[in-house]
mmCIF file with all atom_site columns, C-alpha atoms in Angstrom:
data_model
loop_
_atom_site.group_PDB
_atom_site.id
_atom_site.type_symbol
_atom_site.label_atom_id
_atom_site.label_alt_id
_atom_site.label_comp_id
_atom_site.label_asym_id
_atom_site.label_entity_id
_atom_site.label_seq_id
_atom_site.pdbx_PDB_ins_code
_atom_site.Cartn_x
_atom_site.Cartn_y
_atom_site.Cartn_z
_atom_site.occupancy
_atom_site.B_iso_or_equiv
_atom_site.pdbx_formal_charge
_atom_site.auth_seq_id
_atom_site.auth_comp_id
_atom_site.auth_asym_id
_atom_site.auth_atom_id
_atom_site.pdbx_PDB_model_num
ATOM 1   C CA . MET W 1 1   ? 34.737 243.386 4.405  1.00 30.00 ? 1463 MET W CA 1
ATOM 2   C CA . LYS W 1 2   ? 33.706 246.160 6.778  1.00 30.00 ? 1464 LYS W CA 1
ATOM 3   C CA . ARG W 1 3   ? 36.224 248.903 7.201  1.00 32.00 ? 1465 ARG W CA 1
ATOM 4   C CA . VAL W 1 4   ? 36.697 249.965 10.792 1.00 36.00 ? 1466 VAL W CA 1
ATOM 5   C CA . ASN W 1 5   ? 37.744 253.517 11.550 1.00 38.00 ? 1467 ASN W CA 1
ATOM 6   C CA . GLN W 1 6   ? 40.294 254.329 14.254 1.00 38.00 ? 1468 GLN W CA 1
ATOM 7   C CA . THR W 1 7   ? 37.674 255.487 16.782 1.00 37.00 ? 1469 THR W CA 1
ATOM 8   C CA . GLU W 1 8   ? 35.747 252.214 16.489 1.00 43.00 ? 1470 GLU W CA 1
ATOM 9   C CA . GLN W 1 9   ? 38.980 250.245 16.767 1.00 41.00 ? 1471 GLN W CA 1
ATOM 10  C CA . ASN W 1 10  ? 40.082 252.004 19.912 1.00 41.00 ? 1472 ASN W CA 1
ATOM 11  C CA . LYS W 1 11  ? 36.668 251.550 21.547 1.00 43.00 ? 1473 LYS W CA 1
ATOM 12  C CA . ASP W 1 12  ? 36.519 247.862 20.586 1.00 45.00 ? 1474 ASP W CA 1
ATOM 13  C CA . THR W 1 13  ? 40.053 247.170 21.832 1.00 42.00 ? 1475 THR W CA 1
ATOM 14  C CA . ARG W 1 14  ? 39.525 249.025 25.138 1.00 41.00 ? 1476 ARG W CA 1
ATOM 15  C CA . ALA W 1 15  ? 36.344 247.068 25.825 1.00 48.00 ? 1477 ALA W CA 1
ATOM 16  C CA . ALA W 1 16  ? 38.274 243.830 25.396 1.00 49.00 ? 1478 ALA W CA 1
ATOM 17  C CA . GLY W 1 17  ? 40.959 244.847 27.904 1.00 78.00 ? 1479 GLY W CA 1
ATOM 18  C CA . GLU W 1 18  ? 43.700 245.735 25.395 1.00 93.00 ? 1480 GLU W CA 1
ATOM 19  C CA . VAL W 1 19  ? 43.885 242.518 23.462 1.00 97.00 ? 1481 VAL W CA 1
ATOM 20  C CA . SER W 1 20  ? 46.861 241.976 21.174 1.00 98.00 ? 1482 SER W CA 1
ATOM 21  C CA . ILE W 1 21  ? 48.481 239.180 19.214 1.00 98.00 ? 1483 ILE W CA 1
ATOM 22  C CA . VAL W 1 22  ? 52.151 238.235 18.897 1.00 98.00 ? 1484 VAL W CA 1
ATOM 23  C CA . VAL W 1 23  ? 53.128 235.713 16.232 1.00 98.00 ? 1485 VAL W CA 1
ATOM 24  C CA . ARG W 1 24  ? 56.535 234.059 16.508 1.00 98.00 ? 1486 ARG W CA 1
ATOM 25  C CA . LYS W 1 25  ? 57.199 232.522 13.110 1.00 98.00 ? 1487 LYS W CA 1
ATOM 26  C CA . ARG W 1 26  ? 60.343 230.612 14.085 1.00 97.00 ? 1488 ARG W CA 1
ATOM 27  C CA . GLU W 1 27  ? 58.584 228.999 17.053 1.00 98.00 ? 1489 GLU W CA 1
ATOM 28  C CA . ARG W 1 28  ? 55.314 228.523 15.107 1.00 98.00 ? 1490 ARG W CA 1
ATOM 29  C CA . THR W 1 29  ? 53.310 230.086 17.935 1.00 98.00 ? 1491 THR W CA 1
ATOM 30  C CA . LEU W 1 30  ? 50.641 232.737 18.280 1.00 98.00 ? 1492 LEU W CA 1
ATOM 31  C CA . GLU W 1 31  ? 50.223 234.415 21.666 1.00 98.00 ? 1493 GLU W CA 1
ATOM 32  C CA . LEU W 1 32  ? 46.966 236.051 22.680 1.00 98.00 ? 1494 LEU W CA 1
ATOM 33  C CA . LEU W 1 33  ? 47.758 238.840 25.133 1.00 97.00 ? 1495 LEU W CA 1
ATOM 34  C CA . ARG W 1 34  ? 45.375 240.743 27.367 1.00 96.00 ? 1496 ARG W CA 1
ATOM 35  C CA . ASN W 1 35  ? 46.742 243.866 29.037 1.00 95.00 ? 1497 ASN W CA 1
ATOM 36  C CA . GLY W 1 36  ? 50.245 242.795 27.989 1.00 94.00 ? 1498 GLY W CA 1
ATOM 37  C CA . LEU W 1 37  ? 50.087 239.346 29.613 1.00 96.00 ? 1499 LEU W CA 1
ATOM 38  C CA . VAL W 1 38  ? 49.978 236.082 27.676 1.00 96.00 ? 1500 VAL W CA 1
ATOM 39  C CA . GLU W 1 39  ? 46.514 234.627 28.113 1.00 96.00 ? 1501 GLU W CA 1
ATOM 40  C CA . SER W 1 40  ? 46.805 231.779 25.589 1.00 96.00 ? 1502 SER W CA 1
ATOM 41  C CA . GLU W 1 41  ? 49.357 230.322 23.207 1.00 98.00 ? 1503 GLU W CA 1
ATOM 42  C CA . PHE W 1 42  ? 48.468 228.433 20.038 1.00 98.00 ? 1504 PHE W CA 1
ATOM 43  C CA . LYS W 1 43  ? 50.386 226.303 17.557 1.00 98.00 ? 1505 LYS W CA 1
ATOM 44  C CA . ILE W 1 44  ? 50.333 227.756 14.016 1.00 98.00 ? 1506 ILE W CA 1
ATOM 45  C CA . ALA W 1 45  ? 51.214 227.004 10.424 1.00 98.00 ? 1507 ALA W CA 1
ATOM 46  C CA . LEU W 1 46  ? 52.596 229.650 8.069  1.00 98.00 ? 1508 LEU W CA 1
ATOM 47  C CA . GLY W 1 47  ? 52.967 230.317 4.380  1.00 95.00 ? 1509 GLY W CA 1
ATOM 48  C CA . ARG W 1 48  ? 54.571 227.597 2.276  1.00 95.00 ? 1510 ARG W CA 1
ATOM 49  C CA . VAL W 1 49  ? 57.821 229.645 2.377  1.00 95.00 ? 1511 VAL W CA 1
ATOM 50  C CA . PRO W 1 50  ? 57.981 230.343 6.108  1.00 94.00 ? 1512 PRO W CA 1
ATOM 51  C CA . VAL W 1 51  ? 61.340 232.139 6.367  1.00 95.00 ? 1513 VAL W CA 1
ATOM 52  C CA . GLY W 1 52  ? 61.617 235.830 5.509  1.00 95.00 ? 1514 GLY W CA 1
ATOM 53  C CA . ASP W 1 53  ? 59.259 238.762 5.164  1.00 96.00 ? 1515 ASP W CA 1
ATOM 54  C CA . LYS W 1 54  ? 56.573 238.870 2.481  1.00 96.00 ? 1516 LYS W CA 1
ATOM 55  C CA . GLU W 1 55  ? 57.857 240.838 -0.514 1.00 93.00 ? 1517 GLU W CA 1
ATOM 56  C CA . ILE W 1 56  ? 55.454 240.293 -3.405 1.00 94.00 ? 1518 ILE W CA 1
ATOM 57  C CA . GLU W 1 57  ? 52.135 238.668 -4.188 1.00 94.00 ? 1519 GLU W CA 1
ATOM 58  C CA . GLY W 1 58  ? 52.456 234.920 -4.606 1.00 94.00 ? 1520 GLY W CA 1
ATOM 59  C CA . ASP W 1 59  ? 55.799 234.481 -2.815 1.00 96.00 ? 1521 ASP W CA 1
ATOM 60  C CA . GLY W 1 60  ? 54.197 232.214 -0.178 1.00 96.00 ? 1522 GLY W CA 1
ATOM 61  C CA . LYS W 1 61  ? 55.739 234.190 2.686  1.00 97.00 ? 1523 LYS W CA 1
ATOM 62  C CA . THR W 1 62  ? 53.952 235.354 5.825  1.00 97.00 ? 1524 THR W CA 1
ATOM 63  C CA . PRO W 1 63  ? 54.569 239.082 6.416  1.00 97.00 ? 1525 PRO W CA 1
ATOM 64  C CA . GLU W 1 64  ? 56.558 240.409 9.373  1.00 97.00 ? 1526 GLU W CA 1
ATOM 65  C CA . GLY W 1 65  ? 55.967 243.673 11.215 1.00 97.00 ? 1527 GLY W CA 1
ATOM 66  C CA . ASN W 1 66  ? 53.265 245.558 13.067 1.00 96.00 ? 1528 ASN W CA 1
ATOM 67  C CA . PHE W 1 67  ? 49.677 245.346 11.901 1.00 96.00 ? 1529 PHE W CA 1
ATOM 68  C CA . PHE W 1 68  ? 46.129 245.352 13.299 1.00 96.00 ? 1530 PHE W CA 1
ATOM 69  C CA . ILE W 1 69  ? 43.029 243.200 12.904 1.00 97.00 ? 1531 ILE W CA 1
ATOM 70  C CA . GLN W 1 70  ? 41.063 244.991 10.203 1.00 94.00 ? 1532 GLN W CA 1
ATOM 71  C CA . GLY W 1 71  ? 38.030 242.728 10.080 1.00 94.00 ? 1533 GLY W CA 1
ATOM 72  C CA . LYS W 1 72  ? 36.444 239.421 11.026 1.00 97.00 ? 1534 LYS W CA 1
ATOM 73  C CA . ASN W 1 73  ? 35.135 236.821 8.594  1.00 96.00 ? 1535 ASN W CA 1
ATOM 74  C CA . PRO W 1 74  ? 32.717 234.336 10.190 1.00 97.00 ? 1536 PRO W CA 1
ATOM 75  C CA . LYS W 1 75  ? 32.246 232.578 6.818  1.00 95.00 ? 1537 LYS W CA 1
ATOM 76  C CA . SER W 1 76  ? 35.875 231.951 5.907  1.00 95.00 ? 1538 SER W CA 1
ATOM 77  C CA . LYS W 1 77  ? 36.696 229.062 3.597  1.00 95.00 ? 1539 LYS W CA 1
ATOM 78  C CA . TYR W 1 78  ? 39.035 228.046 6.429  1.00 97.00 ? 1540 TYR W CA 1
ATOM 79  C CA . HIS W 1 79  ? 36.548 227.993 9.333  1.00 97.00 ? 1541 HIS W CA 1
ATOM 80  C CA . LEU W 1 80  ? 36.880 231.585 10.655 1.00 98.00 ? 1542 LEU W CA 1
ATOM 81  C CA . GLY W 1 81  ? 39.160 234.460 9.711  1.00 98.00 ? 1543 GLY W CA 1
ATOM 82  C CA . LEU W 1 82  ? 40.722 237.569 11.215 1.00 98.00 ? 1544 LEU W CA 1
ATOM 83  C CA . GLY W 1 83  ? 41.942 239.994 8.552  1.00 97.00 ? 1545 GLY W CA 1
ATOM 84  C CA . VAL W 1 84  ? 45.447 241.406 9.041  1.00 97.00 ? 1546 VAL W CA 1
ATOM 85  C CA . SER W 1 85  ? 46.179 244.951 7.825  1.00 96.00 ? 1547 SER W CA 1
ATOM 86  C CA . TYR W 1 86  ? 48.938 243.952 5.382  1.00 97.00 ? 1548 TYR W CA 1
ATOM 87  C CA . PRO W 1 87  ? 50.616 245.768 3.644  1.00 97.00 ? 1549 PRO W CA 1
ATOM 88  C CA . ASN W 1 88  ? 51.694 248.336 6.226  1.00 95.00 ? 1550 ASN W CA 1
ATOM 89  C CA . ILE W 1 89  ? 53.609 251.588 5.715  1.00 95.00 ? 1551 ILE W CA 1
ATOM 90  C CA . GLU W 1 90  ? 57.021 249.899 5.902  1.00 95.00 ? 1552 GLU W CA 1
ATOM 91  C CA . ASP W 1 91  ? 55.930 247.381 3.253  1.00 96.00 ? 1553 ASP W CA 1
ATOM 92  C CA . ALA W 1 92  ? 54.703 250.237 1.058  1.00 96.00 ? 1554 ALA W CA 1
ATOM 93  C CA . GLU W 1 93  ? 57.975 252.176 1.373  1.00 96.00 ? 1555 GLU W CA 1
ATOM 94  C CA . ARG W 1 94  ? 60.013 249.052 0.606  1.00 95.00 ? 1556 ARG W CA 1
ATOM 95  C CA . GLY W 1 95  ? 57.763 248.271 -2.354 1.00 96.00 ? 1557 GLY W CA 1
ATOM 96  C CA . LEU W 1 96  ? 58.152 251.768 -3.748 1.00 97.00 ? 1558 LEU W CA 1
ATOM 97  C CA . LEU W 1 97  ? 61.946 251.722 -3.386 1.00 97.00 ? 1559 LEU W CA 1
ATOM 98  C CA . SER W 1 98  ? 62.198 248.333 -5.105 1.00 95.00 ? 1560 SER W CA 1
ATOM 99  C CA . GLY W 1 99  ? 59.818 249.331 -7.911 1.00 96.00 ? 1561 GLY W CA 1
ATOM 100 C CA . VAL W 1 100 ? 57.154 246.765 -6.995 1.00 96.00 ? 1562 VAL W CA 1
ATOM 101 C CA . ILE W 1 101 ? 54.508 249.490 -6.505 1.00 96.00 ? 1563 ILE W CA 1
ATOM 102 C CA . ASP W 1 102 ? 54.237 253.094 -7.659 1.00 96.00 ? 1564 ASP W CA 1
ATOM 103 C CA . GLU W 1 103 ? 53.843 256.299 -5.635 1.00 97.00 ? 1565 GLU W CA 1
ATOM 104 C CA . ASP W 1 104 ? 50.054 256.318 -5.934 1.00 96.00 ? 1566 ASP W CA 1
ATOM 105 C CA . GLU W 1 105 ? 49.824 252.803 -4.493 1.00 96.00 ? 1567 GLU W CA 1
ATOM 106 C CA . ARG W 1 106 ? 52.243 253.702 -1.708 1.00 97.00 ? 1568 ARG W CA 1
ATOM 107 C CA . ASP W 1 107 ? 50.243 256.831 -0.899 1.00 97.00 ? 1569 ASP W CA 1
ATOM 108 C CA . SER W 1 108 ? 46.990 254.818 -0.808 1.00 96.00 ? 1570 SER W CA 1
ATOM 109 C CA . ILE W 1 109 ? 48.501 252.318 1.638  1.00 96.00 ? 1571 ILE W CA 1
ATOM 110 C CA . VAL W 1 110 ? 49.911 255.088 3.848  1.00 96.00 ? 1572 VAL W CA 1
ATOM 111 C CA . ALA W 1 111 ? 46.584 256.972 3.880  1.00 96.00 ? 1573 ALA W CA 1
ATOM 112 C CA . ALA W 1 112 ? 44.607 253.828 4.743  1.00 94.00 ? 1574 ALA W CA 1
ATOM 113 C CA . MET W 1 113 ? 46.942 252.914 7.580  1.00 91.00 ? 1575 MET W CA 1
ATOM 114 C CA . ALA W 1 114 ? 46.866 256.477 8.951  1.00 90.00 ? 1576 ALA W CA 1
ATOM 115 C CA . ALA W 1 115 ? 43.051 256.353 8.930  1.00 91.00 ? 1577 ALA W CA 1
ATOM 116 C CA . GLY W 1 116 ? 42.969 252.921 10.586 1.00 88.00 ? 1578 GLY W CA 1
ATOM 117 C CA . GLU W 1 117 ? 41.414 251.376 7.489  1.00 90.00 ? 1579 GLU W CA 1
ATOM 118 C CA . MET W 1 118 ? 42.177 248.274 5.479  1.00 91.00 ? 1580 MET W CA 1
ATOM 119 C CA . PRO W 1 119 ? 45.020 249.027 3.047  1.00 94.00 ? 1581 PRO W CA 1
ATOM 120 C CA . PRO W 1 120 ? 44.557 248.241 -0.652 1.00 94.00 ? 1582 PRO W CA 1
ATOM 121 C CA . GLN W 1 121 ? 44.574 244.459 -1.037 1.00 93.00 ? 1583 GLN W CA 1
ATOM 122 C CA . LYS W 1 122 ? 45.197 244.127 -4.778 1.00 91.00 ? 1584 LYS W CA 1
ATOM 123 C CA . THR W 1 123 ? 48.737 245.456 -5.196 1.00 93.00 ? 1585 THR W CA 1
ATOM 124 C CA . LYS W 1 124 ? 51.832 243.584 -6.339 1.00 96.00 ? 1586 LYS W CA 1
ATOM 125 C CA . LEU W 1 125 ? 52.876 243.458 -2.658 1.00 96.00 ? 1587 LEU W CA 1
ATOM 126 C CA . GLY W 1 126 ? 50.044 240.980 -2.083 1.00 93.00 ? 1588 GLY W CA 1
ATOM 127 C CA . GLY W 1 127 ? 47.192 241.193 0.375  1.00 93.00 ? 1589 GLY W CA 1
ATOM 128 C CA . GLU W 1 128 ? 44.328 239.300 1.917  1.00 95.00 ? 1590 GLU W CA 1
ATOM 129 C CA . ILE W 1 129 ? 46.463 238.030 4.783  1.00 97.00 ? 1591 ILE W CA 1
ATOM 130 C CA . TYR W 1 130 ? 44.357 236.314 7.422  1.00 98.00 ? 1592 TYR W CA 1
ATOM 131 C CA . ILE W 1 131 ? 44.698 234.425 10.648 1.00 98.00 ? 1593 ILE W CA 1
ATOM 132 C CA . HIS W 1 132 ? 42.352 231.496 10.006 1.00 98.00 ? 1594 HIS W CA 1
ATOM 133 C CA . GLY W 1 133 ? 41.575 227.871 10.763 1.00 98.00 ? 1595 GLY W CA 1
ATOM 134 C CA . GLY W 1 134 ? 42.374 224.859 8.646  1.00 97.00 ? 1596 GLY W CA 1
ATOM 135 C CA . GLY W 1 135 ? 45.080 223.089 10.588 1.00 97.00 ? 1597 GLY W CA 1
ATOM 136 C CA . THR W 1 136 ? 48.709 223.194 11.635 1.00 97.00 ? 1598 THR W CA 1
ATOM 137 C CA . ASP W 1 137 ? 50.166 219.942 10.318 1.00 95.00 ? 1599 ASP W CA 1
ATOM 138 C CA . ALA W 1 138 ? 52.523 221.738 7.880  1.00 96.00 ? 1600 ALA W CA 1
ATOM 139 C CA . ASP W 1 139 ? 53.246 225.211 6.461  1.00 97.00 ? 1601 ASP W CA 1
ATOM 140 C CA . TRP W 1 140 ? 50.633 225.291 3.730  1.00 97.00 ? 1602 TRP W CA 1
ATOM 141 C CA . THR W 1 141 ? 49.065 228.740 3.338  1.00 97.00 ? 1603 THR W CA 1
ATOM 142 C CA . GLN W 1 142 ? 49.763 231.358 0.691  1.00 95.00 ? 1604 GLN W CA 1
ATOM 143 C CA . GLY W 1 143 ? 51.106 233.676 3.416  1.00 96.00 ? 1605 GLY W CA 1
ATOM 144 C CA . CYS W 1 144 ? 48.392 233.514 6.047  1.00 97.00 ? 1606 CYS W CA 1
ATOM 145 C CA . ILE W 1 145 ? 48.637 232.176 9.602  1.00 98.00 ? 1607 ILE W CA 1
ATOM 146 C CA . ALA W 1 146 ? 46.652 228.990 10.240 1.00 98.00 ? 1608 ALA W CA 1
ATOM 147 C CA . LEU W 1 147 ? 45.447 227.454 13.500 1.00 98.00 ? 1609 LEU W CA 1
ATOM 148 C CA . ASP W 1 148 ? 43.460 224.339 14.312 1.00 98.00 ? 1610 ASP W CA 1
ATOM 149 C CA . ASN W 1 149 ? 39.750 225.120 14.012 1.00 98.00 ? 1611 ASN W CA 1
ATOM 150 C CA . GLU W 1 150 ? 39.059 224.807 17.745 1.00 98.00 ? 1612 GLU W CA 1
ATOM 151 C CA . ASP W 1 151 ? 41.895 227.246 18.552 1.00 98.00 ? 1613 ASP W CA 1
ATOM 152 C CA . MET W 1 152 ? 40.671 229.592 15.819 1.00 98.00 ? 1614 MET W CA 1
ATOM 153 C CA . THR W 1 153 ? 37.217 229.651 17.399 1.00 98.00 ? 1615 THR W CA 1
ATOM 154 C CA . THR W 1 154 ? 38.763 230.698 20.723 1.00 97.00 ? 1616 THR W CA 1
ATOM 155 C CA . LEU W 1 155 ? 40.860 233.390 19.034 1.00 97.00 ? 1617 LEU W CA 1
ATOM 156 C CA . PHE W 1 156 ? 37.945 234.677 16.950 1.00 98.00 ? 1618 PHE W CA 1
ATOM 157 C CA . GLU W 1 157 ? 35.756 235.029 20.060 1.00 97.00 ? 1619 GLU W CA 1
ATOM 158 C CA . ASN W 1 158 ? 38.454 236.925 21.997 1.00 96.00 ? 1620 ASN W CA 1
ATOM 159 C CA . VAL W 1 159 ? 40.050 239.255 19.448 1.00 97.00 ? 1621 VAL W CA 1
ATOM 160 C CA . PRO W 1 160 ? 38.293 242.484 18.483 1.00 97.00 ? 1622 PRO W CA 1
ATOM 161 C CA . THR W 1 161 ? 38.842 244.472 15.335 1.00 95.00 ? 1623 THR W CA 1
ATOM 162 C CA . GLY W 1 162 ? 41.597 246.990 15.897 1.00 94.00 ? 1624 GLY W CA 1
ATOM 163 C CA . ALA W 1 163 ? 43.682 244.657 18.071 1.00 97.00 ? 1625 ALA W CA 1
ATOM 164 C CA . SER W 1 164 ? 47.388 244.980 17.335 1.00 97.00 ? 1626 SER W CA 1
ATOM 165 C CA . VAL W 1 165 ? 49.230 242.128 15.625 1.00 98.00 ? 1627 VAL W CA 1
ATOM 166 C CA . THR W 1 166 ? 53.018 241.818 15.793 1.00 98.00 ? 1628 THR W CA 1
ATOM 167 C CA . ILE W 1 167 ? 54.540 239.208 13.510 1.00 98.00 ? 1629 ILE W CA 1
ATOM 168 C CA . LEU W 1 168 ? 58.126 238.363 14.410 1.00 98.00 ? 1630 LEU W CA 1
ATOM 169 C CA . PRO W 1 169 ? 60.634 236.309 12.381 1.00 97.00 ? 1631 PRO W CA 1
#
């Protein structure tokens, strides 16, 4: 996946009119915002364990916090995909304190986030979190956020790399 530096992200986001995403896990909704105003709202499905913040790889939870779109996958197994910059700095600090990751892994995550790059995806915290298609009939992902394919096409066409993503409980 292409890494996008902070300058490219800022340029891409500005050109799109400050696009951002807010995910409300409890309500199972994803809001597409442009210049702070809700432009569209979509029904979503979450990880197979929808309540709580992602803690470790394989827990089936969808992460919570502030992230950004770190890449776009037009050939996703699940129609289309927008890569989410999980784990973030807060996840790395929590992982270090709980002994899930070591200092080197924490430092790598912090450095990547500071540079606006994709954080390491193969740590015990988990990774490869995407917003993708595949349907919303039930919570079925391994921690990703799923939409119906038609909605995912709309989102994919309107969200640039670098757009902020807030995932709320």
